[in-house]
mmCIF file of N, CA and C in Angstrom:
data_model
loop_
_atom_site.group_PDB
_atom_site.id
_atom_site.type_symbol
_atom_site.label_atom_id
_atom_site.label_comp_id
_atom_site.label_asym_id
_atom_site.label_seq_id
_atom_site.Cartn_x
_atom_site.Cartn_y
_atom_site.Cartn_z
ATOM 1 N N UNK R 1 0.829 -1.165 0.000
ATOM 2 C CA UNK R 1 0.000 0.000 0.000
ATOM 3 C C UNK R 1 0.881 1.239 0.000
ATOM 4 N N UNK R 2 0.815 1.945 -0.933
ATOM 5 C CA UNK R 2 1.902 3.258 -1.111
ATOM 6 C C UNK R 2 0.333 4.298 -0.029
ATOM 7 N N UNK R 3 1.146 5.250 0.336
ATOM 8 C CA UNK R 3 1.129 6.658 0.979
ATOM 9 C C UNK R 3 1.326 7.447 0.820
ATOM 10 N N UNK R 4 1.651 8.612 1.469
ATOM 11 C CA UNK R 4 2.260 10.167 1.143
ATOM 12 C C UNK R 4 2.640 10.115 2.470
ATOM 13 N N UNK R 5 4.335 10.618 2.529
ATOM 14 C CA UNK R 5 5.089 10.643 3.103
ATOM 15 C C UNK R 5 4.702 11.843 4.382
ATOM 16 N N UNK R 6 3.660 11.570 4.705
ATOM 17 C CA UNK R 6 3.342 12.560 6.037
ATOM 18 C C UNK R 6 3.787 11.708 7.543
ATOM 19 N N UNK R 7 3.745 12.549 8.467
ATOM 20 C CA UNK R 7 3.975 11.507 9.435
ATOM 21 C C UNK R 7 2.654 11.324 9.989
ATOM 22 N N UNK R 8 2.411 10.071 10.271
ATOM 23 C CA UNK R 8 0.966 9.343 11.003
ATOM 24 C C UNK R 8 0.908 9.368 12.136
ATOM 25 N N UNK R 9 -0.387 9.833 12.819
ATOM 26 C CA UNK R 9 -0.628 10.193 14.087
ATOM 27 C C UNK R 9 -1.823 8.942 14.677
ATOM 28 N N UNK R 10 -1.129 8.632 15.678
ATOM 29 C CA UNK R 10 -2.261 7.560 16.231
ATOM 30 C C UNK R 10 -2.742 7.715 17.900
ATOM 31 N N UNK R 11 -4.002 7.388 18.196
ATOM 32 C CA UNK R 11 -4.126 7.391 19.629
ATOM 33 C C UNK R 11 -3.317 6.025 20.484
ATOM 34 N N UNK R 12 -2.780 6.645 21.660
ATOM 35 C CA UNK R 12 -2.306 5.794 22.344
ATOM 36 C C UNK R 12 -3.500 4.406 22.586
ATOM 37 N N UNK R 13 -4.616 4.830 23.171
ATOM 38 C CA UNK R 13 -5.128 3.861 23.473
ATOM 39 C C UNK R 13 -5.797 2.963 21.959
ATOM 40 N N UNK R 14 -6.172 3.375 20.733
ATOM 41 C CA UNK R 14 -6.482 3.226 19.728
ATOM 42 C C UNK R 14 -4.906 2.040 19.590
ATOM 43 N N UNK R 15 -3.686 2.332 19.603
ATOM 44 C CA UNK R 15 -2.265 1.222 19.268
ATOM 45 C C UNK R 15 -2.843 0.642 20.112
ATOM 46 N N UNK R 16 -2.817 0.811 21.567
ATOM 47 C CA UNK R 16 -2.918 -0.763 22.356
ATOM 48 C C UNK R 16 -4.014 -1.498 22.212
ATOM 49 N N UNK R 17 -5.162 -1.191 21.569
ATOM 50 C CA UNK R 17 -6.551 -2.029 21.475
ATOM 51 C C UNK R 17 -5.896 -2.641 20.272
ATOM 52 N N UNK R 18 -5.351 -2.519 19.070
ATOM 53 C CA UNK R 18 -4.525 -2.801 17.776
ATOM 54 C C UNK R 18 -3.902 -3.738 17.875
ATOM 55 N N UNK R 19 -2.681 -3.649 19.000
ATOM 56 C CA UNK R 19 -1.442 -3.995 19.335
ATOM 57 C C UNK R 19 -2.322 -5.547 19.794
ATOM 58 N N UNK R 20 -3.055 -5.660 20.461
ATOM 59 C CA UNK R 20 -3.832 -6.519 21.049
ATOM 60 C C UNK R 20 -4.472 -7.188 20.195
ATOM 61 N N UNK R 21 -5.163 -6.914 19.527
ATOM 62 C CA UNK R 21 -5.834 -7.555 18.405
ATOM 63 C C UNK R 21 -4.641 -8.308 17.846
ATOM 64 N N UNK R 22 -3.589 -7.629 17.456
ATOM 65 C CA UNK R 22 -1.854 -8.680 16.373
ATOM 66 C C UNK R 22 -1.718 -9.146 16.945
ATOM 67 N N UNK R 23 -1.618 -9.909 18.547
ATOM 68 C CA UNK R 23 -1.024 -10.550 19.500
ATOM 69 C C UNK R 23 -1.910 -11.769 19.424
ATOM 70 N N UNK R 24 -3.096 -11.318 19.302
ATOM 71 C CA UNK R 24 -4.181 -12.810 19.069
ATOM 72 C C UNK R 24 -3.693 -13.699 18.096
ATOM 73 N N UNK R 25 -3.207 -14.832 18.332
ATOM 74 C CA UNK R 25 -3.110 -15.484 17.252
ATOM 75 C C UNK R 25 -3.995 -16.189 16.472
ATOM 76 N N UNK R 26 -5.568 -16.318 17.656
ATOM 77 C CA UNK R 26 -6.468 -16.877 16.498
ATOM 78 C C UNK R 26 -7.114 -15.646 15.577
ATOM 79 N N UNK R 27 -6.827 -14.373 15.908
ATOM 80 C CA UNK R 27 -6.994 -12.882 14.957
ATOM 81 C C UNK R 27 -6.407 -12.893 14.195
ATOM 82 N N UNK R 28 -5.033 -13.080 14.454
ATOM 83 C CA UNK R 28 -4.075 -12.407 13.022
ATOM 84 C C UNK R 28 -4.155 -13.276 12.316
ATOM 85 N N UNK R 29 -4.683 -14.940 11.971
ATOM 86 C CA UNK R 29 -4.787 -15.800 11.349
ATOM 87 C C UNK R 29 -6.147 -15.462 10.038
ATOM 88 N N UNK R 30 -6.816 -14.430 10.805
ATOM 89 C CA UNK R 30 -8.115 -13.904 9.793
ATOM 90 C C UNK R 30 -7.431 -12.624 9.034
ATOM 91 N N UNK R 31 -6.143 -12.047 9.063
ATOM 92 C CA UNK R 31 -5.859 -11.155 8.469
ATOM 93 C C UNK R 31 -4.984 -11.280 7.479
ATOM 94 N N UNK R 32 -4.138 -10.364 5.815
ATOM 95 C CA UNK R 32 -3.294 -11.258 5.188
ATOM 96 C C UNK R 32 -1.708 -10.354 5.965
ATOM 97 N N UNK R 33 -1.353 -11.549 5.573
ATOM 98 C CA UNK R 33 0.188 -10.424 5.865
ATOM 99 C C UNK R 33 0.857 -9.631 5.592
ATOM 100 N N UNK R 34 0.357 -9.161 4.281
ATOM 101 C CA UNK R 34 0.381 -8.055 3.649
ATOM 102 C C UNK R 34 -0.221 -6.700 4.622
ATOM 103 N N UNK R 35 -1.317 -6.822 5.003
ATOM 104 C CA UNK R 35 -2.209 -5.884 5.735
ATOM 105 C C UNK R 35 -1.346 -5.721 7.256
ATOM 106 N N UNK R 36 -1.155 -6.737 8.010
ATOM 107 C CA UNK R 36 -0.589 -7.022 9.188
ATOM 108 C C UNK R 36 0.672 -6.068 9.045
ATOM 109 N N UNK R 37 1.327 -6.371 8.204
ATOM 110 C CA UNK R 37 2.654 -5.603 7.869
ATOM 111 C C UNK R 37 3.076 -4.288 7.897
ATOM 112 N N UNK R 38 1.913 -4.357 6.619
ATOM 113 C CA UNK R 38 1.463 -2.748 6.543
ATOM 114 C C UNK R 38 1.157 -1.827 7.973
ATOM 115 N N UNK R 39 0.048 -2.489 8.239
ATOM 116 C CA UNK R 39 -0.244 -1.593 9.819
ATOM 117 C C UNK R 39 0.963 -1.566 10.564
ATOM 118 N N UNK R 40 0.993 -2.821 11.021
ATOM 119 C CA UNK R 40 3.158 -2.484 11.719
ATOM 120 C C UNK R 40 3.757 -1.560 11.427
ATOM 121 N N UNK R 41 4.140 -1.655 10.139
ATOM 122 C CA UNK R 41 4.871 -0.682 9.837
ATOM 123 C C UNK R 41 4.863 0.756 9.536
ATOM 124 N N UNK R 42 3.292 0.765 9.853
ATOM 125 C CA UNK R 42 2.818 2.423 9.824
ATOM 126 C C UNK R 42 2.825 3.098 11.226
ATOM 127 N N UNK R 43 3.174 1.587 12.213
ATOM 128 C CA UNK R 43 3.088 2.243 13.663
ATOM 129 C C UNK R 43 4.619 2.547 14.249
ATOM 130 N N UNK R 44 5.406 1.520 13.374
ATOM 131 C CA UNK R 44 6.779 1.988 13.595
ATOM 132 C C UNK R 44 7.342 3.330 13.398
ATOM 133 N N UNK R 45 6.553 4.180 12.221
ATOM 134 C CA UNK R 45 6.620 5.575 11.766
ATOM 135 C C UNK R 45 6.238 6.210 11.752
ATOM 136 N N UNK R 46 4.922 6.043 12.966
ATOM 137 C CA UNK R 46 3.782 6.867 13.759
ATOM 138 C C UNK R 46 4.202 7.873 14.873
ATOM 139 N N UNK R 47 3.340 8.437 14.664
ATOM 140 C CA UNK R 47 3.578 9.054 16.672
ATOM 141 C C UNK R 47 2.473 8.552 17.397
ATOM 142 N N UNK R 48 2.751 8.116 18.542
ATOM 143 C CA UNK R 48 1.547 8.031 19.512
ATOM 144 C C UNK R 48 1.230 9.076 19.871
ATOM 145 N N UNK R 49 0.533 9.906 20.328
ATOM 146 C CA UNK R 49 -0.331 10.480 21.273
ATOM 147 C C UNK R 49 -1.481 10.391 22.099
ATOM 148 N N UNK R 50 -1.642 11.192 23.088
ATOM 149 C CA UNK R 50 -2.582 10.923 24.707
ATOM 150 C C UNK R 50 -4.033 11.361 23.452
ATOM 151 N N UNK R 51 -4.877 11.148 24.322
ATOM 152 C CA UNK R 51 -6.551 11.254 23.757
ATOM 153 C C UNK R 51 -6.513 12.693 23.861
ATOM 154 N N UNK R 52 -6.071 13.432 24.957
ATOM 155 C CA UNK R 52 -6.242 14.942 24.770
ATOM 156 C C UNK R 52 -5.442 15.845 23.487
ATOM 157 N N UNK R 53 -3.946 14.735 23.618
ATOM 158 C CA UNK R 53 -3.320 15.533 22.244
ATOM 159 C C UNK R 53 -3.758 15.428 20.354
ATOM 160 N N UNK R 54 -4.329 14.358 20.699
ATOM 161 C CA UNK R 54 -4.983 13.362 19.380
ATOM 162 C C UNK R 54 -5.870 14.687 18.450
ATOM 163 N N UNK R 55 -5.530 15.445 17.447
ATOM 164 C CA UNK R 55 -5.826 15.960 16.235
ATOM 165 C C UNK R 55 -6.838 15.455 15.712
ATOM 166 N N UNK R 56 -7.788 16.702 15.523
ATOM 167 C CA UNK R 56 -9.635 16.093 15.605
ATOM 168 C C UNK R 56 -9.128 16.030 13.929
ATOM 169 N N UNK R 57 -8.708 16.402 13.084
ATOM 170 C CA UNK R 57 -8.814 15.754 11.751
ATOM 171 C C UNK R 57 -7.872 14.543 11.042
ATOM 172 N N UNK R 58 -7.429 13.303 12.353
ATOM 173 C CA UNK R 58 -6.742 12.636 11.976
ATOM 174 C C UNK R 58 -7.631 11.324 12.245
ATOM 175 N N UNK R 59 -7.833 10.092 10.856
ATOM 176 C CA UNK R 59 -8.190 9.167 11.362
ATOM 177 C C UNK R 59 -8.046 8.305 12.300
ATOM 178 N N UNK R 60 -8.847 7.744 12.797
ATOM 179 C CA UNK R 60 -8.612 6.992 14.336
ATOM 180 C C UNK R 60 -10.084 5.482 13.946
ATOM 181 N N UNK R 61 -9.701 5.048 15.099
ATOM 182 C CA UNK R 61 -11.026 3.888 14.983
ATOM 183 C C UNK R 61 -12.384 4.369 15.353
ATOM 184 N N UNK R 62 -12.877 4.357 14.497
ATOM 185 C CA UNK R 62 -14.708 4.855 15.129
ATOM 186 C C UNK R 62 -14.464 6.034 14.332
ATOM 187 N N UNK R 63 -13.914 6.385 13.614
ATOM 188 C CA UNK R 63 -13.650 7.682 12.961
ATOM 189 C C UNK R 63 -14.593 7.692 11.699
ATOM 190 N N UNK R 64 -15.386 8.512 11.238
ATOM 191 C CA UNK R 64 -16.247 8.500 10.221
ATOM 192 C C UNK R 64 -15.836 9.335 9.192
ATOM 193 N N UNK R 65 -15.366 8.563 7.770
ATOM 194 C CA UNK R 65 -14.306 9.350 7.251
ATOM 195 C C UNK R 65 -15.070 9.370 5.541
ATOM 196 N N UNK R 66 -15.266 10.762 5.216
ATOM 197 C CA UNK R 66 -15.510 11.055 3.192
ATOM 198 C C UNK R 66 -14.517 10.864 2.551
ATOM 199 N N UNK R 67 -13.964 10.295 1.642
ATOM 200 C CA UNK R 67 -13.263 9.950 0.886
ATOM 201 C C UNK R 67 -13.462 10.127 -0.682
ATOM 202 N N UNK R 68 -12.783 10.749 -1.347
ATOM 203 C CA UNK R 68 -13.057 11.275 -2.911
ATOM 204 C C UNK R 68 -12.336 10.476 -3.402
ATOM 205 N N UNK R 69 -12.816 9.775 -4.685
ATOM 206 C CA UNK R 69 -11.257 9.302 -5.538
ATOM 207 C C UNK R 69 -10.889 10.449 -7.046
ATOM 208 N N UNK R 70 -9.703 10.183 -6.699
ATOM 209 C CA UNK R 70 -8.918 10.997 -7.418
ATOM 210 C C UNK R 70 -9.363 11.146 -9.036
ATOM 211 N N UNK R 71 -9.437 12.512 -8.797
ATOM 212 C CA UNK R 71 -10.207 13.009 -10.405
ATOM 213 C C UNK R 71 -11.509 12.850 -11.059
ATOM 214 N N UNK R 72 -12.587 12.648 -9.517
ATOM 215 C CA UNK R 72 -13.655 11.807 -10.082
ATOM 216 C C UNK R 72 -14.855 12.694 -8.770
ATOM 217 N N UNK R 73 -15.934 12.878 -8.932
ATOM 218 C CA UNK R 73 -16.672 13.518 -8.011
ATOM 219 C C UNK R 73 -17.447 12.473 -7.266
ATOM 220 N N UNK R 74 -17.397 11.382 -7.087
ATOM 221 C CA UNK R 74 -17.657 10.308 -6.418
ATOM 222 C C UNK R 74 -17.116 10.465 -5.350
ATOM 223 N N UNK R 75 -18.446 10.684 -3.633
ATOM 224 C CA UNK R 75 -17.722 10.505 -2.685
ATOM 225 C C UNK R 75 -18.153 9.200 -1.818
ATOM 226 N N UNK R 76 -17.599 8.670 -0.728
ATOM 227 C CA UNK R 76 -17.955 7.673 0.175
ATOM 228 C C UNK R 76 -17.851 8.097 1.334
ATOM 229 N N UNK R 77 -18.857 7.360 2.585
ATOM 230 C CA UNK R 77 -18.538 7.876 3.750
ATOM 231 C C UNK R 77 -18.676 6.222 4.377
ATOM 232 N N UNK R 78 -17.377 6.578 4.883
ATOM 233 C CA UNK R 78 -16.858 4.670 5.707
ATOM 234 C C UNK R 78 -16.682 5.222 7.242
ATOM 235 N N UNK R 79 -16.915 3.835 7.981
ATOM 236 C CA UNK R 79 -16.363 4.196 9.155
ATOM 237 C C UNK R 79 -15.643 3.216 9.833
ATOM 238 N N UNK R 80 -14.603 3.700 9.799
ATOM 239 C CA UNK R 80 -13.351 2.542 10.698
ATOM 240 C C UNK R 80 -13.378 1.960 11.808
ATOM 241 N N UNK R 81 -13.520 0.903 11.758
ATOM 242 C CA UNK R 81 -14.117 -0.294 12.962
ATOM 243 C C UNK R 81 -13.030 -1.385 13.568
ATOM 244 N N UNK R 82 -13.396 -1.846 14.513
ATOM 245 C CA UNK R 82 -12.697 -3.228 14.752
ATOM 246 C C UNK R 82 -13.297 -3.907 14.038
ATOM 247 N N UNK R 83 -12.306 -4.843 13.767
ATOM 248 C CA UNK R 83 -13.012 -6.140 12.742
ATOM 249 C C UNK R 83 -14.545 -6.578 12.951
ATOM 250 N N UNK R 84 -14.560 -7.230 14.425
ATOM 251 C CA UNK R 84 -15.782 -8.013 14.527
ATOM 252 C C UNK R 84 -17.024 -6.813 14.380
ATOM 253 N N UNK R 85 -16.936 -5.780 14.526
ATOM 254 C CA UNK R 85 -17.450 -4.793 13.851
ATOM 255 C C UNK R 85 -17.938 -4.273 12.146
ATOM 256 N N UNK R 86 -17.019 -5.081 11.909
ATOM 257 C CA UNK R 86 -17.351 -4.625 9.868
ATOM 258 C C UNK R 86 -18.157 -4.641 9.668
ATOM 259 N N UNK R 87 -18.918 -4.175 8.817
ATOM 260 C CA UNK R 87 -20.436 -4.203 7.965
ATOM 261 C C UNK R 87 -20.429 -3.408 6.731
ATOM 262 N N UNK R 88 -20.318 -3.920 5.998
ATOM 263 C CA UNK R 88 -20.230 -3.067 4.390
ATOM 264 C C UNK R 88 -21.554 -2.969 3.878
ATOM 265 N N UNK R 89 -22.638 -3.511 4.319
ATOM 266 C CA UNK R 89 -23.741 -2.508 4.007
ATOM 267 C C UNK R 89 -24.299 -1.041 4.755
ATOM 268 N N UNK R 90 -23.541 -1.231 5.967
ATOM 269 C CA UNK R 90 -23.418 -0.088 7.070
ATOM 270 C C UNK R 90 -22.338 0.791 6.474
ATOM 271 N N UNK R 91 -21.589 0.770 5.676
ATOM 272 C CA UNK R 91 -20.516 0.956 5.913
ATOM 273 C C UNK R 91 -19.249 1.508 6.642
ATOM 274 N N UNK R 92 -19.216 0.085 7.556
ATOM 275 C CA UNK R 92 -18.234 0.207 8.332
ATOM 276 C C UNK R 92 -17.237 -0.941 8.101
ATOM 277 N N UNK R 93 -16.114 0.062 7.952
ATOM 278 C CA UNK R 93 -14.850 -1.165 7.325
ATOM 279 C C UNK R 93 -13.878 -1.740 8.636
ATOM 280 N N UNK R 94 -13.576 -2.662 8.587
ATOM 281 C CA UNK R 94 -12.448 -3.068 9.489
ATOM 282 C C UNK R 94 -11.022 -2.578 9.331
ATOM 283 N N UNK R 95 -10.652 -1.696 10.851
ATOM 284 C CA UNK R 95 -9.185 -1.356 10.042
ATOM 285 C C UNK R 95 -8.049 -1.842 9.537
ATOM 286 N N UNK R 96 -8.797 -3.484 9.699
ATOM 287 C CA UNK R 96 -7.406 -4.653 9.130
ATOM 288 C C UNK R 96 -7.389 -4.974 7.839
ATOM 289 N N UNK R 97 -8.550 -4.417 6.899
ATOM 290 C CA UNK R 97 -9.235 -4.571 5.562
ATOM 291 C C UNK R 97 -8.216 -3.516 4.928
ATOM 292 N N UNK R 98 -7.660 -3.614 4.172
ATOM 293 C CA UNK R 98 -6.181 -2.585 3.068
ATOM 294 C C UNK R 98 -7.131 -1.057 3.436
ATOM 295 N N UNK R 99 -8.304 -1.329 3.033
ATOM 296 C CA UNK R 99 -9.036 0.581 3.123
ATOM 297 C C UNK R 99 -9.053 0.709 4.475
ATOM 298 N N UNK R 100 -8.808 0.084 5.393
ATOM 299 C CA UNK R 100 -8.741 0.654 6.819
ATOM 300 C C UNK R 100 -7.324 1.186 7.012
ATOM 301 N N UNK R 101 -6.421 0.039 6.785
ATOM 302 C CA UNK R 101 -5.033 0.391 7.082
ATOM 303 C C UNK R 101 -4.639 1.503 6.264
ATOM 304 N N UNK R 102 -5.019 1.298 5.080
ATOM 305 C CA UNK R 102 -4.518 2.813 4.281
ATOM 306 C C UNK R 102 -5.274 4.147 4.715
ATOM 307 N N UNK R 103 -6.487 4.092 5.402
ATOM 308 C CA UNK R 103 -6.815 5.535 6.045
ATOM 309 C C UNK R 103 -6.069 5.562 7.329
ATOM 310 N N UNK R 104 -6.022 4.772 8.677
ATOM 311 C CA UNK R 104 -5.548 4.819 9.682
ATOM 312 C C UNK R 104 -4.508 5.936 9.947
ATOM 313 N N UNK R 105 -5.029 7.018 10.732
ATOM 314 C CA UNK R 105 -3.605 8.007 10.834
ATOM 315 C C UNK R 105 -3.247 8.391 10.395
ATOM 316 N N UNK R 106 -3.665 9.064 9.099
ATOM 317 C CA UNK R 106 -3.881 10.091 8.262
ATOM 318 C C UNK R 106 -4.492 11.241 8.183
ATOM 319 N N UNK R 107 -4.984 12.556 8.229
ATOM 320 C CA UNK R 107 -5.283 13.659 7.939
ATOM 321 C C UNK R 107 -6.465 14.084 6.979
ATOM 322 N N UNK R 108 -7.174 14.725 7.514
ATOM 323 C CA UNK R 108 -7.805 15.280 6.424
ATOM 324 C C UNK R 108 -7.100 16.044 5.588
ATOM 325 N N UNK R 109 -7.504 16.205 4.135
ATOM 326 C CA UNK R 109 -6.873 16.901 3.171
ATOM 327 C C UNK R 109 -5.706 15.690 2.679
ATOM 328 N N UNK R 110 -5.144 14.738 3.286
ATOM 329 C CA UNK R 110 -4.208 13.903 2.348
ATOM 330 C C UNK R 110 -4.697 13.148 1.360
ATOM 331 N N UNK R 111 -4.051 12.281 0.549
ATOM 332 C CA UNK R 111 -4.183 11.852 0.101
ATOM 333 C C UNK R 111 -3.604 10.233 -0.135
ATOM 334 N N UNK R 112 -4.303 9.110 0.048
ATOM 335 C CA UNK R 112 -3.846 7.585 0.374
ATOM 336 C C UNK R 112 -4.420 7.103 -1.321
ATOM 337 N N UNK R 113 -3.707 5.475 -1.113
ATOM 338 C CA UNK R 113 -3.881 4.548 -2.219
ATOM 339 C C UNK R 113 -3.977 3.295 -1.576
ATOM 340 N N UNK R 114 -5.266 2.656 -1.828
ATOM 341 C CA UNK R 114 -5.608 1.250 -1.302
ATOM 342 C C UNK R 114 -5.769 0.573 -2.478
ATOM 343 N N UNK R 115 -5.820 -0.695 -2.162
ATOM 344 C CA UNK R 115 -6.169 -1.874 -3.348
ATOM 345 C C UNK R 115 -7.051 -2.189 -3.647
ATOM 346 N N UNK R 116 -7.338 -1.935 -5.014
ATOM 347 C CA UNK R 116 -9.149 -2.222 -5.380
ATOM 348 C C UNK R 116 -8.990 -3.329 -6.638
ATOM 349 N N UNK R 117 -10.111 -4.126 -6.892
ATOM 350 C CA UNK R 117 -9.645 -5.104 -7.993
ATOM 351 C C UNK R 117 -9.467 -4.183 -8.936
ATOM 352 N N UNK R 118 -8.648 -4.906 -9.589
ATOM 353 C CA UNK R 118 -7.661 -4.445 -11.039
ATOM 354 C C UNK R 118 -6.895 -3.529 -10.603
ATOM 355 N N UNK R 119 -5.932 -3.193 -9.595
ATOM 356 C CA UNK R 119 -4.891 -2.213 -9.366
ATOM 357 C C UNK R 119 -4.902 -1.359 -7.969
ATOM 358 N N UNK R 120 -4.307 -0.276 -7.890
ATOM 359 C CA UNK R 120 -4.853 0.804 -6.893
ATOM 360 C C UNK R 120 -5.328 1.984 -7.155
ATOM 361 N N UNK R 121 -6.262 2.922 -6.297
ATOM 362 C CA UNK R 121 -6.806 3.896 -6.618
ATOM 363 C C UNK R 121 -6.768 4.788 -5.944
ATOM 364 N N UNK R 122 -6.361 6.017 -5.947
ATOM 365 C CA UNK R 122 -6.349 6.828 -4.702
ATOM 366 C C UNK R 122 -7.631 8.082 -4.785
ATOM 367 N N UNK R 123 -7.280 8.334 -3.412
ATOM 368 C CA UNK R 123 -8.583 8.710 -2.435
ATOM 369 C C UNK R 123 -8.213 9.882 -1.884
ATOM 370 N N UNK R 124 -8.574 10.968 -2.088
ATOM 371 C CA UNK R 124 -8.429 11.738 -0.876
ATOM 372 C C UNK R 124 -9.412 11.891 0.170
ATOM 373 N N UNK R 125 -8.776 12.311 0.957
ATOM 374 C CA UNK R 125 -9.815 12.163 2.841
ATOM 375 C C UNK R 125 -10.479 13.609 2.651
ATOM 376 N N UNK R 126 -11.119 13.565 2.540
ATOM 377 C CA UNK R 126 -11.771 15.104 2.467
ATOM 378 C C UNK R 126 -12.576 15.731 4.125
ATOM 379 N N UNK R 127 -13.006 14.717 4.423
ATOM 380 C CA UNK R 127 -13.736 15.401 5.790
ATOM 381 C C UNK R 127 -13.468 13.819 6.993
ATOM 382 N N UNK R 128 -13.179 14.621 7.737
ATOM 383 C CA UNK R 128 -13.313 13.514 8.967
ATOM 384 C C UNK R 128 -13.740 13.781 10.126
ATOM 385 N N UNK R 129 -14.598 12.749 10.768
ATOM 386 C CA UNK R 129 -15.336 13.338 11.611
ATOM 387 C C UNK R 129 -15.457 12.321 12.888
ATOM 388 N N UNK R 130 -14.839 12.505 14.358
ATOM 389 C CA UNK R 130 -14.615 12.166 15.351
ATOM 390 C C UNK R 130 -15.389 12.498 16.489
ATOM 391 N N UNK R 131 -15.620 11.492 16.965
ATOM 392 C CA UNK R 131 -16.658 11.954 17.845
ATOM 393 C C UNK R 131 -15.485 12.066 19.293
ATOM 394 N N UNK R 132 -16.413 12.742 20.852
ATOM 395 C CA UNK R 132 -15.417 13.652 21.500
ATOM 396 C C UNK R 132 -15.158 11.689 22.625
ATOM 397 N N UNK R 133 -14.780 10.691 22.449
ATOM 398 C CA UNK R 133 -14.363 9.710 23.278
ATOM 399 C C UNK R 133 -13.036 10.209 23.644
#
């Protein structure tokens, strides 16, 4: 999953509910390792921060996020979940699903690339919206 070289901001308690979930081994067995990786390695080059310091326009879990794809007036509104949470007629995605991990800790106004059949497509985050937990 390519990015834009911003640095990613995550809630402290948001990594350890995460961190917890990768440690499950009958969990990470439902995820690919591609995705697993990915998230890792977006937390290795993250910042943590406390819930008070946490940036109301940065994705987080429970985060309800518009998404544009690039060059196209088509928007979506997803919301980033724990897995056992997903529902894609709700749409609420799991953040272990490539479109979770590729929004996770990102910004409004950036711009990400997730995997869609036949290639990748990018998205910009246009509005995000956090509620006050």
């Amino acid at each position: 999953m390519q990015k834009t070289k911003h640095q990613l901001v995550f809630r402290k308690d948001d990594f350890e509910i995460l961190q917890a979930c990768l440690l499950e081994d009958e969990r990470v067995s439902q995820f690919t390792p591609e995705v697993v990786e990915s998230l890792l390695a977006d937390f290795r080059k993250g910042k943590l921060v406390s819930k008070e310091e946490f940036p109301a326009d940065v994705v987080r879990l429970n985060s309800r996020v518009i998404v544009q794809e690039a060059n196209k007036d088509k928007e979506m509104e997803l919301t980033v979940v724990m897995p056992d949470e997903a529902d894609i007629k709700q749409r609420k995605i799991s953040v272990m699903a490539p479109v979770g991990v590729a929004l996770i800790g990102f910004r409004q106004g950036q711009e990400v690339m997730w995997p869609v059949p036949g290639g990748q497509k990018k998205f910009r985050i246009k509005e995000v919206i956090n509620d006050n937990e």
